[in-house]
PDB file of C-alpha atoms in Angstrom:
ATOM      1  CA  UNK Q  29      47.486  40.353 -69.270  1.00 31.00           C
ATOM      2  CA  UNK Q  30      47.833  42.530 -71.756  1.00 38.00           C
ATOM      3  CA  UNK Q  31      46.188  45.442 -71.780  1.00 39.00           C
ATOM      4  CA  UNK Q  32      48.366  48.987 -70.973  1.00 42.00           C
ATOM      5  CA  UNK Q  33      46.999  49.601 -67.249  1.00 48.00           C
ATOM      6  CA  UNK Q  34      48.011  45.591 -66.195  1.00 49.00           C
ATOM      7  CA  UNK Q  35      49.700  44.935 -63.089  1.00 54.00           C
ATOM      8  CA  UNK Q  36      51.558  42.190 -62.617  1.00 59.00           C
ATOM      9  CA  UNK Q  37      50.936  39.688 -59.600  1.00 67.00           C
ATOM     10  CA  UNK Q  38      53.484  36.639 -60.732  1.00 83.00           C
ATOM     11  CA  UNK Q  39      56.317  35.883 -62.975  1.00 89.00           C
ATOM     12  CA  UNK Q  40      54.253  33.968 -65.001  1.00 90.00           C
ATOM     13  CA  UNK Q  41      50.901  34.160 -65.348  1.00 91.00           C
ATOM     14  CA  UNK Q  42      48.702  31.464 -67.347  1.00 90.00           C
ATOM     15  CA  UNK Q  43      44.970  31.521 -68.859  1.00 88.00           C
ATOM     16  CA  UNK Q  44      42.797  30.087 -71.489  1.00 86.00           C
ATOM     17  CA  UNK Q  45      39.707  29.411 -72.911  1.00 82.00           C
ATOM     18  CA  UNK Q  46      37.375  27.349 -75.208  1.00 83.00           C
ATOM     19  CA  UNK Q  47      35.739  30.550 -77.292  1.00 70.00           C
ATOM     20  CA  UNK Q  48      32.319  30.221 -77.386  1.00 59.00           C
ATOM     21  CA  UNK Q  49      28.877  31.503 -76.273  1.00 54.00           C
ATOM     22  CA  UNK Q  50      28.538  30.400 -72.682  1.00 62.00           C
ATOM     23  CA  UNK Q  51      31.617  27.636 -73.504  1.00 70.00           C
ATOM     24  CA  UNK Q  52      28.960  25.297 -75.112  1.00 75.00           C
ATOM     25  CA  UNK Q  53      29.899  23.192 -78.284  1.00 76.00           C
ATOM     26  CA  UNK Q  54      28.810  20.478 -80.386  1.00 74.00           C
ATOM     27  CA  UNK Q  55      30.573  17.192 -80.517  1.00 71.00           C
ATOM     28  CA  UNK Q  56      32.894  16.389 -83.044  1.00 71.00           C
ATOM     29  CA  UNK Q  57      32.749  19.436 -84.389  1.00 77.00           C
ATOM     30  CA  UNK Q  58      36.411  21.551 -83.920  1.00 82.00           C
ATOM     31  CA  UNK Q  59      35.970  24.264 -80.892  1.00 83.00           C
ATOM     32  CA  UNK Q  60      38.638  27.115 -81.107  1.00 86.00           C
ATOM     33  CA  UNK Q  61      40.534  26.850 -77.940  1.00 88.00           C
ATOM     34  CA  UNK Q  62      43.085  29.709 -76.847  1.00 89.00           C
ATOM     35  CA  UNK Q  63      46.290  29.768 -74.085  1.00 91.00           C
ATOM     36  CA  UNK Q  64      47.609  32.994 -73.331  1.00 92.00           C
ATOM     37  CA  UNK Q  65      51.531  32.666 -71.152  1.00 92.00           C
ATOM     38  CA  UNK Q  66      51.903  36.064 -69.552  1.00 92.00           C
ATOM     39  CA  UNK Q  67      55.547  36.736 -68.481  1.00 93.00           C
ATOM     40  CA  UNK Q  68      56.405  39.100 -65.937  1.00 92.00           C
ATOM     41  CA  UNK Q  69      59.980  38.274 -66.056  1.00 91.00           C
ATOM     42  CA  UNK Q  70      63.031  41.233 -66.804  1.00 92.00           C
ATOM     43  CA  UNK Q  71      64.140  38.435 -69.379  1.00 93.00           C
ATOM     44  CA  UNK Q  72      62.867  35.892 -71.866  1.00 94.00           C
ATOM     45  CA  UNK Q  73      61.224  32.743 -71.094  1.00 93.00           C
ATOM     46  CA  UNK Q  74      61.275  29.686 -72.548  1.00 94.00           C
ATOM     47  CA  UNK Q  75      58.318  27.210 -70.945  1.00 93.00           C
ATOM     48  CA  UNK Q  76      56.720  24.076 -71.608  1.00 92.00           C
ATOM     49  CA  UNK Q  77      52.857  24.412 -72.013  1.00 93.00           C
ATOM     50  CA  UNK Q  78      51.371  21.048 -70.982  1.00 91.00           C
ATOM     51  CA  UNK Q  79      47.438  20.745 -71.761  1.00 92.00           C
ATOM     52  CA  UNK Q  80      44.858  17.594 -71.010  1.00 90.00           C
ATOM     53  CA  UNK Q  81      41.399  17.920 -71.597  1.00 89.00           C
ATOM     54  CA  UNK Q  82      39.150  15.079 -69.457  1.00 87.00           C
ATOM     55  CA  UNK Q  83      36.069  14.044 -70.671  1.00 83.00           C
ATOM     56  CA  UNK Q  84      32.948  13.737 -68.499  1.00 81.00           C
ATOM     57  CA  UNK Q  85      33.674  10.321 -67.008  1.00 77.00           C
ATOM     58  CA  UNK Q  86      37.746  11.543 -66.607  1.00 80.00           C
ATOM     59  CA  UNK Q  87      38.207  10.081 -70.180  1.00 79.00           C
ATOM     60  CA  UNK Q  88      41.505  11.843 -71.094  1.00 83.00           C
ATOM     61  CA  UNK Q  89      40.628  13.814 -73.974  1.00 84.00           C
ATOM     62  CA  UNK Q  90      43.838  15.656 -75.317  1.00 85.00           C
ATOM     63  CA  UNK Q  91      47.210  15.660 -73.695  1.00 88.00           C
ATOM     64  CA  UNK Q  92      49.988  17.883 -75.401  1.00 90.00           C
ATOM     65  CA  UNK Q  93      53.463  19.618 -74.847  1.00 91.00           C
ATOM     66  CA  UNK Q  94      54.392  22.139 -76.735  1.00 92.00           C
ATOM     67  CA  UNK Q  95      57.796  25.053 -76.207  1.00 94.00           C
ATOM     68  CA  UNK Q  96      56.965  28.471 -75.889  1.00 94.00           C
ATOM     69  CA  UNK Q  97      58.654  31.110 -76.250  1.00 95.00           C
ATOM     70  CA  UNK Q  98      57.735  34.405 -74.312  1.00 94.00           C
ATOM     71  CA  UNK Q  99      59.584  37.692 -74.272  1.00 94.00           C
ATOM     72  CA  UNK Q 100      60.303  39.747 -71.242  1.00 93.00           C
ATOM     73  CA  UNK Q 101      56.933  41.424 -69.835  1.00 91.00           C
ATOM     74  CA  UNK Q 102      55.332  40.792 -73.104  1.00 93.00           C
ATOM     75  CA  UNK Q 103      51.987  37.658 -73.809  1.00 93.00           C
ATOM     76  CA  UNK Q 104      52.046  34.804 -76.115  1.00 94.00           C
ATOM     77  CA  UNK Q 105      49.018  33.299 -77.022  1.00 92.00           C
ATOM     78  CA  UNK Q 106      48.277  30.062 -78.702  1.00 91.00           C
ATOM     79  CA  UNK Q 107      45.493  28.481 -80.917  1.00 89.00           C
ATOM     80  CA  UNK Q 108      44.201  25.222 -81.172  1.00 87.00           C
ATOM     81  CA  UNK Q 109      41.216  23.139 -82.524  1.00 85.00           C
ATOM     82  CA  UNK Q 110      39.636  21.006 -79.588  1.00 82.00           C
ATOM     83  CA  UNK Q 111      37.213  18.065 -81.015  1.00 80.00           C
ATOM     84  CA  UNK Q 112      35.160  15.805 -78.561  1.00 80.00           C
ATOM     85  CA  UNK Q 113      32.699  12.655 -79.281  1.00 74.00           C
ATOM     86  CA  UNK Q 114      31.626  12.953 -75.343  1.00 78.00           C
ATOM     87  CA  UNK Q 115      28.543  14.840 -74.237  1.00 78.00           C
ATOM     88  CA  UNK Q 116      28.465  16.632 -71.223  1.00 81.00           C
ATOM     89  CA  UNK Q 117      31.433  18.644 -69.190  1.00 84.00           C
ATOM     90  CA  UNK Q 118      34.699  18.903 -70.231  1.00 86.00           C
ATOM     91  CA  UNK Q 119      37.908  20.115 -67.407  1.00 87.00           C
ATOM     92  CA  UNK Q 120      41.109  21.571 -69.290  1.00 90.00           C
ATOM     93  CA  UNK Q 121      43.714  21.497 -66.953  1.00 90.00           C
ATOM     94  CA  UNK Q 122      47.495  23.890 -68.009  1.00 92.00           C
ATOM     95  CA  UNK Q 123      50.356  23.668 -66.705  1.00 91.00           C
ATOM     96  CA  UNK Q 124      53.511  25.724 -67.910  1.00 91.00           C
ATOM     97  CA  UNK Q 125      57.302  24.003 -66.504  1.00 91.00           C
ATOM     98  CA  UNK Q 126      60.839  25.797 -67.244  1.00 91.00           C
ATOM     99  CA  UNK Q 127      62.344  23.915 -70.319  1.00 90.00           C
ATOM    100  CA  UNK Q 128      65.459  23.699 -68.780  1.00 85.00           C
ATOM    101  CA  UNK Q 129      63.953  21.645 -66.187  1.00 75.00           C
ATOM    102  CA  UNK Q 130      59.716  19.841 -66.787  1.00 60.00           C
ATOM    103  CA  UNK Q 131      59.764  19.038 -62.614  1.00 67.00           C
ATOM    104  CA  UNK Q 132      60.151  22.675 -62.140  1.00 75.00           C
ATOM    105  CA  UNK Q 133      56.285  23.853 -62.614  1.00 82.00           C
ATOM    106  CA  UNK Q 134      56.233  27.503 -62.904  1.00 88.00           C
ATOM    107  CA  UNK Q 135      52.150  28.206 -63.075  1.00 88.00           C
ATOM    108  CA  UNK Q 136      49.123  26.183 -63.514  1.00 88.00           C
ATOM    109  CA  UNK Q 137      45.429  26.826 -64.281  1.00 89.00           C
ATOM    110  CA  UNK Q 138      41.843  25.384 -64.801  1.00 87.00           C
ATOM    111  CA  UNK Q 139      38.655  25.721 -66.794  1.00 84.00           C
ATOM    112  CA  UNK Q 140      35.261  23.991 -68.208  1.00 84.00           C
ATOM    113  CA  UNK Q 141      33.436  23.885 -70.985  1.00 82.00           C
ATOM    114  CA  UNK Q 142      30.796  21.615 -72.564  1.00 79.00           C
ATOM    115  CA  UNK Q 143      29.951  19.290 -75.400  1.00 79.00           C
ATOM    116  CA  UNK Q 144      26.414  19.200 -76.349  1.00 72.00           C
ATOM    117  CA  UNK Q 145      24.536  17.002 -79.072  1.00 62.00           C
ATOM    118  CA  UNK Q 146      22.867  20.257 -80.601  1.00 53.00           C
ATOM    119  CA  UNK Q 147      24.093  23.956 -78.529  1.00 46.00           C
ATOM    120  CA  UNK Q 148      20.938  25.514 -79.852  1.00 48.00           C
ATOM    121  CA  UNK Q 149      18.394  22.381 -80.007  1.00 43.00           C
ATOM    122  CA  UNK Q 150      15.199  22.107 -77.464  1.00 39.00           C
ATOM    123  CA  UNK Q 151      16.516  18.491 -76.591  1.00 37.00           C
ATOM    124  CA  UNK Q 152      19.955  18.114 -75.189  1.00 39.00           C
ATOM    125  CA  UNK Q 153      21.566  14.521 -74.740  1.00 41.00           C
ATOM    126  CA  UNK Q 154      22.566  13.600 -70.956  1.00 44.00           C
ATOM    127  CA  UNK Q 155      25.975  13.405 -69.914  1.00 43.00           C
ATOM    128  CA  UNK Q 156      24.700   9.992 -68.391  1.00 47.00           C
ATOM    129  CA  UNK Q 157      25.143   8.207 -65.652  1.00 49.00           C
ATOM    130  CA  UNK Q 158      28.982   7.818 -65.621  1.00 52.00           C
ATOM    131  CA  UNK Q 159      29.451  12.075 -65.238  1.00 65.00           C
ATOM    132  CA  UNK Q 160      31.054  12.723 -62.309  1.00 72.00           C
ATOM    133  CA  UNK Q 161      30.631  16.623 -63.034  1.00 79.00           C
ATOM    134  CA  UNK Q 162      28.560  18.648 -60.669  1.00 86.00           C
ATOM    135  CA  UNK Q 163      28.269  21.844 -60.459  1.00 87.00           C
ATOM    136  CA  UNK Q 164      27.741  24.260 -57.182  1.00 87.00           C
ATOM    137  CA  UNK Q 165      24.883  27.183 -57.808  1.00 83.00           C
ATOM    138  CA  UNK Q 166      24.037  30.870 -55.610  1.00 78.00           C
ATOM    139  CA  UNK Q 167      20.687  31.654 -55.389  1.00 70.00           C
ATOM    140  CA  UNK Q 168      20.637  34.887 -57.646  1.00 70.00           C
ATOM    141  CA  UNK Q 169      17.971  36.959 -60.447  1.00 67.00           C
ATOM    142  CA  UNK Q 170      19.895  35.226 -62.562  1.00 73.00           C
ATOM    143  CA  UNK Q 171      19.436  31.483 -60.791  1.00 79.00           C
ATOM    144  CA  UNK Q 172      17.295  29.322 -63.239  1.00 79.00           C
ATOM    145  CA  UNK Q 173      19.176  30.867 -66.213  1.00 79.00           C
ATOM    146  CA  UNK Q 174      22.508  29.409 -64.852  1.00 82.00           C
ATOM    147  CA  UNK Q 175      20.208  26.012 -64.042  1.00 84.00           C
ATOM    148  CA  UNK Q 176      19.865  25.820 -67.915  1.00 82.00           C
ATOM    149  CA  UNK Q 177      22.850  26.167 -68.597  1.00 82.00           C
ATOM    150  CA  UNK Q 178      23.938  23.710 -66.319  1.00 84.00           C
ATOM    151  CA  UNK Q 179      21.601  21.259 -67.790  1.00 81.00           C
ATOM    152  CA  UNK Q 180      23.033  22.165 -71.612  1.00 78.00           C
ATOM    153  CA  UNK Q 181      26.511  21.505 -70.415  1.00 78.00           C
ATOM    154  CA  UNK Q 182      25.526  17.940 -68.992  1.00 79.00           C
ATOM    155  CA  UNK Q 183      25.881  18.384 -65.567  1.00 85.00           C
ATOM    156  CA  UNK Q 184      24.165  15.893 -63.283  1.00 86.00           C
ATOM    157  CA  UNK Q 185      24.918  17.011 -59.587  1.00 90.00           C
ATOM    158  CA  UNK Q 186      23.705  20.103 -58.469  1.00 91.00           C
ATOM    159  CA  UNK Q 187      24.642  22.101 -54.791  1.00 89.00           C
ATOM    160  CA  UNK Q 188      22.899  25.195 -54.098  1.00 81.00           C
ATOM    161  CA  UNK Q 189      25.286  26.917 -51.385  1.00 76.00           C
ATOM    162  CA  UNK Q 190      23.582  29.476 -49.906  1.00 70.00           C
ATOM    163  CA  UNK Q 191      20.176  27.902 -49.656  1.00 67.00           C
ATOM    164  CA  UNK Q 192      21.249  25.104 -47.902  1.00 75.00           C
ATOM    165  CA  UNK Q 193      20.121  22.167 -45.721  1.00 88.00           C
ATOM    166  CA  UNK Q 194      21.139  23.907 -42.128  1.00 90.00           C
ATOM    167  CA  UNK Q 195      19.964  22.649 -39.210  1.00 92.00           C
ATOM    168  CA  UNK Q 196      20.113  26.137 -37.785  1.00 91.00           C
ATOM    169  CA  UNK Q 197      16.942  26.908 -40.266  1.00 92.00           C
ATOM    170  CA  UNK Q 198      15.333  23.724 -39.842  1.00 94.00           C
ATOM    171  CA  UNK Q 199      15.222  24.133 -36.141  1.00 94.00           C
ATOM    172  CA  UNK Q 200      16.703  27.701 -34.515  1.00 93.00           C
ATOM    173  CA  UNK Q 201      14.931  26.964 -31.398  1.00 93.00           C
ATOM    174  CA  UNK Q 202      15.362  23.585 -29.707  1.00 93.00           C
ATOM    175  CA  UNK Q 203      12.154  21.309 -30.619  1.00 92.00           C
ATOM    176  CA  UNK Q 204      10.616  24.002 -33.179  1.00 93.00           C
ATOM    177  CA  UNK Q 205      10.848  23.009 -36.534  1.00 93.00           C
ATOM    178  CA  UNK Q 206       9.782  25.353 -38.978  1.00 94.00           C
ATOM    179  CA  UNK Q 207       7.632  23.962 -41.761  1.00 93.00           C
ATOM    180  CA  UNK Q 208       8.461  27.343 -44.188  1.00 91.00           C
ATOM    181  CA  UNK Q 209      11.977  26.527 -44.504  1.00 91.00           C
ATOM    182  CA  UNK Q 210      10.922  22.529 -45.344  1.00 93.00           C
ATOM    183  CA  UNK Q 211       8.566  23.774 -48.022  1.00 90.00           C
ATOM    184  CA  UNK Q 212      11.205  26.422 -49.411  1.00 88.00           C
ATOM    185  CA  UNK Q 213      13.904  23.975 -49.879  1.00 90.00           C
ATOM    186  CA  UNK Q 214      11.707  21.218 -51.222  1.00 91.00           C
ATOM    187  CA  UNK Q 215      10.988  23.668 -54.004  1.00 86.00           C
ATOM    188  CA  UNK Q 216      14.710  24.207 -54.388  1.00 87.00           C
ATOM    189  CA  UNK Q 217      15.263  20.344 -55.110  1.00 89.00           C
ATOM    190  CA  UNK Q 218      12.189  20.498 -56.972  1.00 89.00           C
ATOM    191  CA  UNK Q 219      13.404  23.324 -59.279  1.00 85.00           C
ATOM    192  CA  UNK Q 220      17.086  21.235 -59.757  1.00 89.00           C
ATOM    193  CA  UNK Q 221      15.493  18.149 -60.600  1.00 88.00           C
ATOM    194  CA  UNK Q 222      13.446  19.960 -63.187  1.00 86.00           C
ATOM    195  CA  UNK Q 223      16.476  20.812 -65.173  1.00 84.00           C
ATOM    196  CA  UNK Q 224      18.330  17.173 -64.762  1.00 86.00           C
ATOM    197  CA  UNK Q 225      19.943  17.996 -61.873  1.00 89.00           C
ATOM    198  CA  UNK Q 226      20.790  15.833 -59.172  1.00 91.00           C
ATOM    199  CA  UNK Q 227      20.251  17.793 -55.438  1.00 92.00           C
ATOM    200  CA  UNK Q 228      23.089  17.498 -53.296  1.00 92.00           C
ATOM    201  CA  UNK Q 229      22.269  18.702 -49.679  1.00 92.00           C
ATOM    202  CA  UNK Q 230      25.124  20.215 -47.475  1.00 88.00           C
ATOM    203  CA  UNK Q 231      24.288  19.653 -43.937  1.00 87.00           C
ATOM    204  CA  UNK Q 232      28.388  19.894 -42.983  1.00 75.00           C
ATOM    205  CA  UNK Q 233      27.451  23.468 -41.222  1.00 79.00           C
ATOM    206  CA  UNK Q 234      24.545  25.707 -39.869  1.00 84.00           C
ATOM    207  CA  UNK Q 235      24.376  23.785 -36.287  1.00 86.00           C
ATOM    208  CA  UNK Q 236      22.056  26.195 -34.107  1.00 90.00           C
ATOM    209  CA  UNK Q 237      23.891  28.023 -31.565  1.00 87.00           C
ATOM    210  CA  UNK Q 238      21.173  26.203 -29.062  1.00 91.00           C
ATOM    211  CA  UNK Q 239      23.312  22.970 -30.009  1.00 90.00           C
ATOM    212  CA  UNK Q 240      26.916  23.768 -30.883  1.00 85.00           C
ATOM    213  CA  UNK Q 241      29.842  22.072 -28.581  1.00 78.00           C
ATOM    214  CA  UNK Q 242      31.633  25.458 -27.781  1.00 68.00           C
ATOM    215  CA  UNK Q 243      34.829  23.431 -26.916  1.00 59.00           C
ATOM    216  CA  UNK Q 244      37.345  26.179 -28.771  1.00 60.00           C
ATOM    217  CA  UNK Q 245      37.258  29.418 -26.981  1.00 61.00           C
ATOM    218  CA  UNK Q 246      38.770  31.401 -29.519  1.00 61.00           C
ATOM    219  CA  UNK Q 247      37.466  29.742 -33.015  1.00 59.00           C
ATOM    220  CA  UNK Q 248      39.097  31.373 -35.939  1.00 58.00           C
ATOM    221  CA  UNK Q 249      37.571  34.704 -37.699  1.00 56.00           C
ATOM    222  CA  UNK Q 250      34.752  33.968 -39.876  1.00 55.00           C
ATOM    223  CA  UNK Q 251      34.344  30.334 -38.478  1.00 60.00           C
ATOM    224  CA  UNK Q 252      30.756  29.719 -39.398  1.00 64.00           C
ATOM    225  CA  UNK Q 253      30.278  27.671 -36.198  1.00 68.00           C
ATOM    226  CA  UNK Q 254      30.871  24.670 -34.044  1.00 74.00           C
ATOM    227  CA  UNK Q 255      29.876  20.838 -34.316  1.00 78.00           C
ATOM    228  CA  UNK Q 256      27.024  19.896 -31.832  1.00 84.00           C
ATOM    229  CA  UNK Q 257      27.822  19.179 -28.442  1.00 85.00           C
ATOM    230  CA  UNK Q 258      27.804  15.599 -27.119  1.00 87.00           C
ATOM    231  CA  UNK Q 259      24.379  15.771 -25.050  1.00 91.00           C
ATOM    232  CA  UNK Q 260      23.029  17.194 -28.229  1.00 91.00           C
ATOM    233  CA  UNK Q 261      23.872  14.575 -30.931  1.00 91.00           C
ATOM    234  CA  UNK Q 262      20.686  12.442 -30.254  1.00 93.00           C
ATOM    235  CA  UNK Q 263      18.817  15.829 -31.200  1.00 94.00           C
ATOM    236  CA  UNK Q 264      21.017  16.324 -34.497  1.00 93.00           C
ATOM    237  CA  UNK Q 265      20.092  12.479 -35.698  1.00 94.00           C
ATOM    238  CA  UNK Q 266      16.294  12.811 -34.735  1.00 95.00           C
ATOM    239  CA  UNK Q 267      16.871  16.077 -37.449  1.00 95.00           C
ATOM    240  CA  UNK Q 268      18.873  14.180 -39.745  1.00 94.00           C
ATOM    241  CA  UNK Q 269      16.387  11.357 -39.647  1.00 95.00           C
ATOM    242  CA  UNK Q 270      13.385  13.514 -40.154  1.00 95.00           C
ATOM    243  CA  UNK Q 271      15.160  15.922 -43.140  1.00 95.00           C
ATOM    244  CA  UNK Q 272      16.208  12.337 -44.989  1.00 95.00           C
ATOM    245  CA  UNK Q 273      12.110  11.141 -44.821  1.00 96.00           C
ATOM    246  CA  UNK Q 274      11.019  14.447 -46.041  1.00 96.00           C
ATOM    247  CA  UNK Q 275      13.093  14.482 -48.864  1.00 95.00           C
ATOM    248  CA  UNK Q 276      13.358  10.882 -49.328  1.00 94.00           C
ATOM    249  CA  UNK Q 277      13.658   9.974 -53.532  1.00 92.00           C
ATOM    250  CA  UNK Q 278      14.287  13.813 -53.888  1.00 92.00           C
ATOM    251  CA  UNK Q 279      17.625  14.314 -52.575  1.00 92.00           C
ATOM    252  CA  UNK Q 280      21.244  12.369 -54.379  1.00 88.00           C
ATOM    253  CA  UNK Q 281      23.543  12.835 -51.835  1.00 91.00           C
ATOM    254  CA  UNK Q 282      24.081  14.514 -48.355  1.00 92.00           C
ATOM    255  CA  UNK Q 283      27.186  16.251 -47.897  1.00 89.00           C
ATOM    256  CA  UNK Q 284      28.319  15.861 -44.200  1.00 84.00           C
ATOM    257  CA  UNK Q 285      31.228  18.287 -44.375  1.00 79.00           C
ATOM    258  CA  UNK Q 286      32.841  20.994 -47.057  1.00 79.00           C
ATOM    259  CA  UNK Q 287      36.263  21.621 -47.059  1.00 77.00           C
ATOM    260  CA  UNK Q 288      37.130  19.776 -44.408  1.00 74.00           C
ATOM    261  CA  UNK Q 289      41.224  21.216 -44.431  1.00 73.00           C
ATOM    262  CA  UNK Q 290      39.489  24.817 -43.589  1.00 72.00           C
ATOM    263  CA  UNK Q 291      38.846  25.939 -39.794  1.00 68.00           C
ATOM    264  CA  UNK Q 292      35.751  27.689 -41.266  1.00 69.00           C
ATOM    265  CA  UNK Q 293      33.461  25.253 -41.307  1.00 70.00           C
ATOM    266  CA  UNK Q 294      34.280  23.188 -38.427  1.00 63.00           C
ATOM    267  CA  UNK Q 295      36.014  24.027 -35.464  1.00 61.00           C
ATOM    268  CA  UNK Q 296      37.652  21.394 -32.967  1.00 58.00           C
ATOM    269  CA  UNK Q 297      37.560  18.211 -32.635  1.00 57.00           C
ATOM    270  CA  UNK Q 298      35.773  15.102 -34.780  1.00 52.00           C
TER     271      UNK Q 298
END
């Protein structure tokens, strides 16, 4: 928000960030931490900056207030020292109000970072079994570098998007299932439990066109498909049944539907 060719897109815009290499810091030792209040405004703002830092297991951290000050289409930015005893992911969460008025919220933002017992040590310390920090991966050149630094930051739950537990690739043609795609996505879970991480499987999408419902005629753009019909649910639990013994002791938790409040991933009627 501050360079010379920035355009605008709010009043007020908000942003910040725990300075380090790949946002990865020791505990108890003091991690610079930044806030930068961008205001678009003709005239001078004054705004409350609320911060609270939650620990892996939603410990609350930090929780300040402090008045800022901005001028008209001009940044602010504020420094801090952040110090954590918890290992594992950390979730800053700002929120600027009007001073005149702290129930009047004006902009809000997120970010992580992560407390590790040694940020350049071979061994790194679990979050343990209280994080409730996961993280969702792409399949990319760059895959098991980001499954590292997963692993450094303490994360424990893993979901691999893209490369997902679809019916539609289990089974494309009624009563064919294909083997290749079992033994690729075995050596996905394989590859996040290697780095501490706990596979979650979506299944909440990817029904094969062979089995979907079709009860919405017009299903909105980019809907990536329709539950299965009713004749076809005994098919869809003889799948279910045979993907949960295949990857039975390698698999955390199966995730029966993303984002349910979008029309994109399931169409209709429960």
């Amino acid at each position: 928000g501050i360079s010379a060719n920035y355009s605008p897109h709010t009043e007020v815009e908000l942003a910040g960030y725990v300075g380090d290499a790949n946002s990865l810091h020791q505990a108890g030792k003091p991690a610079p931490m930044e806030t930068i209040l961008r205001n678009n405004r003709a005239v001078q703002s004054t705004l409350v900056l609320a911060t609270t830092v939650l620990g892996p297991g939603y410990q609350r951290v930090i929780s300040t207030e402090r008045t800022v000050t901005v001028p008209p289409a001009s940044s602010v930015r504020t420094f801090s020292e952040l110090r954590s005893g918890f290992l594992g992911p950390h979730r800053v969460y700002l929120t600027a109000t009007e001073a005149d008025s702290t129930e009047a919220e004006v902009v809000r933002n997120t970010f992580s970072f992560g407390i590790l017992e040694d940020v350049n040590g071979p061994t790194i310390q679990k979050a343990g079994r209280k994080s409730r920090f996961g993280i969702n991966l792409e399949a990319s050149p760059n895959f098991t570098h980001s499954l590292e630094l997963a692993r450094k930051a303490g994360f424990r739950h893993g979901r691999v998007m893209s490369a997902g537990f679809y019916w539609k690739d289990f089974e494309p043609n009624k009563g064919n299932w294909s083997t290749a795609r079992e033994k690729t996505m075995h050596a996905y879970a394989d590859l996040l439990n290697s780095y501490g991480l706990e596979p979650i499987a979506l299944i909440g999408r990817g029904i094969p066109s062979w089995a979907q419902s079709n009860i919405v005629e017009d299903p909105p753009a980019g809907a990536f498909g329709q539950p299965p019909s009713e004749k076809n649910l005994q098919y869809y639990g003889t799948h279910l049944t045979r993907l949960a013994s295949s990857f039975k002791g390698k698999i955390e938790a199966y995730e029966t539907w993303n984002e349910p409040n979008s029309q994109q991933w399931y169409t209709g009627t429960a």
